Coordinates of C-alpha atoms in Angstrom, one line a residue:
R1 CA -19.6 -12.4 10.8
Y2 CA -16.3 -12.5 8.8
A3 CA -16.3 -16.3 9.0
D4 CA -19.9 -16.4 7.7
A5 CA -18.9 -14.1 4.9
N6 CA -16.1 -16.4 4.0
I7 CA -18.4 -19.3 3.8
M8 CA -20.5 -17.3 1.2
Y9 CA -17.3 -16.3 -0.7
E10 CA -16.3 -20.0 -0.9
R11 CA -19.6 -20.8 -2.7
V12 CA -18.6 -18.6 -5.6
R13 CA -17.7 -20.9 -8.5
A14 CA -14.2 -20.8 -9.9
A15 CA -15.4 -19.9 -13.3
S16 CA -17.4 -17.0 -12.0
P17 CA -16.3 -13.4 -12.9
F18 CA -16.8 -12.7 -9.2
R19 CA -14.3 -15.3 -8.0
S20 CA -11.4 -12.8 -7.7
S21 CA -13.4 -10.4 -5.7
A22 CA -14.6 -13.3 -3.5
D23 CA -11.0 -14.4 -2.9
L24 CA -9.9 -10.9 -2.1
G25 CA -12.8 -10.5 0.4
C26 CA -11.9 -13.8 1.9
A27 CA -8.3 -12.8 2.4
K28 CA -9.3 -9.5 4.0
N29 CA -11.6 -11.4 6.4
L30 CA -9.0 -13.9 7.3
D31 CA -6.8 -11.1 8.5
F32 CA -9.7 -9.6 10.5
L33 CA -10.2 -13.0 12.1
G34 CA -6.6 -13.0 13.2
K35 CA -5.5 -15.5 10.6
T36 CA -2.9 -13.1 9.1
D37 CA -0.6 -15.7 7.7
E38 CA -3.4 -17.5 6.0
A39 CA -4.5 -14.1 4.5
I40 CA -1.0 -13.4 3.3
A41 CA -0.8 -16.9 1.7
L42 CA -4.2 -16.4 0.0
Y43 CA -3.1 -12.9 -1.4
H44 CA 0.0 -14.6 -2.8
D45 CA -2.1 -17.3 -4.4
I46 CA -4.5 -14.8 -6.0
A47 CA -1.5 -12.7 -7.2
G48 CA 0.0 -15.8 -8.8
R49 CA -3.2 -16.7 -10.6
R50 CA -3.9 -13.1 -11.7
Q51 CA -0.4 -12.0 -12.8
H52 CA -1.7 -9.0 -14.7
D53 CA -3.7 -7.7 -11.8
P54 CA -2.1 -5.3 -9.2
E55 CA -5.0 -5.4 -6.8
P56 CA -4.0 -8.5 -4.8
L57 CA -0.6 -7.1 -4.3
I58 CA -2.0 -3.7 -3.3
Q59 CA -4.3 -5.3 -0.7
L60 CA -1.4 -7.4 0.5
G61 CA 0.7 -4.3 0.9
N62 CA -2.0 -2.6 2.9
L63 CA -2.3 -5.6 5.2
L64 CA 1.4 -5.8 5.7
R65 CA 1.6 -2.0 6.4
R66 CA -1.2 -2.4 9.0
H67 CA 0.9 -5.0 10.7
E68 CA 4.0 -2.9 10.5
R69 CA 5.9 -5.3 8.2
W70 CA 7.4 -2.5 6.3
E71 CA 9.9 -4.2 4.1
Q72 CA 7.4 -6.8 3.0
A73 CA 4.8 -4.1 2.3
I74 CA 7.4 -2.2 0.2
K75 CA 8.0 -5.3 -1.9
S76 CA 4.3 -5.9 -2.4
Y77 CA 3.7 -2.3 -3.5
T78 CA 6.8 -2.4 -5.7
D79 CA 5.5 -5.6 -7.4
A80 CA 2.0 -4.1 -7.8
I81 CA 3.6 -1.0 -9.4
A82 CA 5.6 -3.2 -11.8
R83 CA 2.3 -4.8 -12.9
L84 CA 0.9 -1.5 -13.9
G85 CA 3.5 -0.8 -16.5
I86 CA 2.8 2.9 -16.8
M87 CA 2.0 4.7 -13.6
E88 CA -1.4 6.2 -14.2
K89 CA -2.5 9.0 -11.9
R90 CA -5.3 6.9 -10.5
F91 CA -2.7 4.7 -8.9
W92 CA -0.6 7.4 -7.4
H93 CA -2.0 6.4 -4.0
L94 CA 0.5 3.5 -4.3
L95 CA 3.4 5.9 -4.3
Y96 CA 2.0 7.4 -1.1
A97 CA 1.5 4.0 0.6
R98 CA 4.9 2.8 -0.4
G99 CA 6.4 6.1 0.6
I100 CA 5.0 5.7 4.1
A101 CA 6.3 2.2 4.3
Y102 CA 9.7 3.4 3.2
E103 CA 9.5 6.2 5.9
R104 CA 8.6 3.7 8.6
A105 CA 11.5 1.5 7.5
K106 CA 13.7 4.6 7.9
R107 CA 14.6 4.5 4.2
W108 CA 14.3 8.3 3.9
T109 CA 15.6 8.8 0.4
D110 CA 13.3 6.2 -1.1
A111 CA 10.3 7.7 0.9
E112 CA 11.0 11.2 -0.3
K113 CA 11.1 10.0 -4.0
D114 CA 7.7 8.3 -3.8
L115 CA 6.1 11.1 -1.8
L116 CA 7.4 13.8 -4.2
R117 CA 5.9 11.8 -7.1
A118 CA 2.6 11.5 -5.1
L119 CA 2.6 15.3 -4.8
K120 CA 2.0 15.5 -8.5
S121 CA -1.4 13.9 -8.1
N122 CA -4.6 15.8 -8.9
D123 CA -6.1 14.5 -5.7
A124 CA -5.9 17.3 -3.1
R125 CA -6.1 15.0 -0.2
L126 CA -3.3 12.8 -1.5
R127 CA -1.1 15.8 -2.2
A128 CA -1.8 17.2 1.3
A129 CA -1.0 13.8 3.0
A130 CA 2.2 13.4 0.9
A131 CA 3.2 17.0 1.9
R132 CA 2.6 16.3 5.6
A133 CA 4.6 13.1 5.3
I134 CA 7.5 14.8 3.7
G135 CA 7.5 17.4 6.4
Y136 CA 7.4 14.6 9.0
I137 CA 10.3 12.9 7.3
G138 CA 12.3 16.1 7.5
G139 CA 11.8 16.2 11.2
A140 CA 12.2 12.5 11.9
A141 CA 15.2 12.2 9.7
S142 CA 16.9 15.1 11.5
Q143 CA 16.8 13.1 14.7
D144 CA 18.3 10.0 13.0
V145 CA 22.1 10.1 13.1
E146 CA 22.3 8.3 9.8
K147 CA 20.7 11.2 7.8
P148 CA 20.9 14.9 8.1
R149 CA 17.8 17.2 8.1
S150 CA 15.8 16.8 4.9
P151 CA 15.9 19.7 2.4
L152 CA 12.3 18.9 1.6
R153 CA 10.9 19.8 5.1
G154 CA 9.4 23.1 3.9
I155 CA 7.5 21.5 1.0
A156 CA 4.6 20.6 3.3
H157 CA 3.8 24.3 3.8
S158 CA 4.2 25.4 0.2
V159 CA 2.1 22.5 -1.3
E160 CA -0.8 22.6 1.2
G161 CA -1.3 26.2 0.3
H162 CA -2.1 25.4 -3.4

């Protein structure tokens, strides 16, 4: 099914306004087909052609995060955020995604910074998820000999109540 969809995506002409969407769909399908390295290469190609567009880098970051390639995901999200210029609230999910990647890479301080910024979102689900992640970081970090218990651990309870 994914291979058939990619055949259809490849038929979209290069000059079509739908070409970028077709390429992004093709990259996602390549990953679903187990061709992750090809998907990553295609995302990089799309990002190179569409240097103003953060979407290829966001989707690449999501793919890398799914495959637990934390440092690469962090770089992809960071590059996507750089393309935004001003961080608009509609993109605050990137702070959450990058914060989770930082957390999984055991980069506690960086994770806390992004997740605290994500708490400022108007999206209640994003705020709740960020608060839970901060609470988790507090617990996980306390078991890591490299970092003492996070002072942010209690934020999860205070934010979820609002």
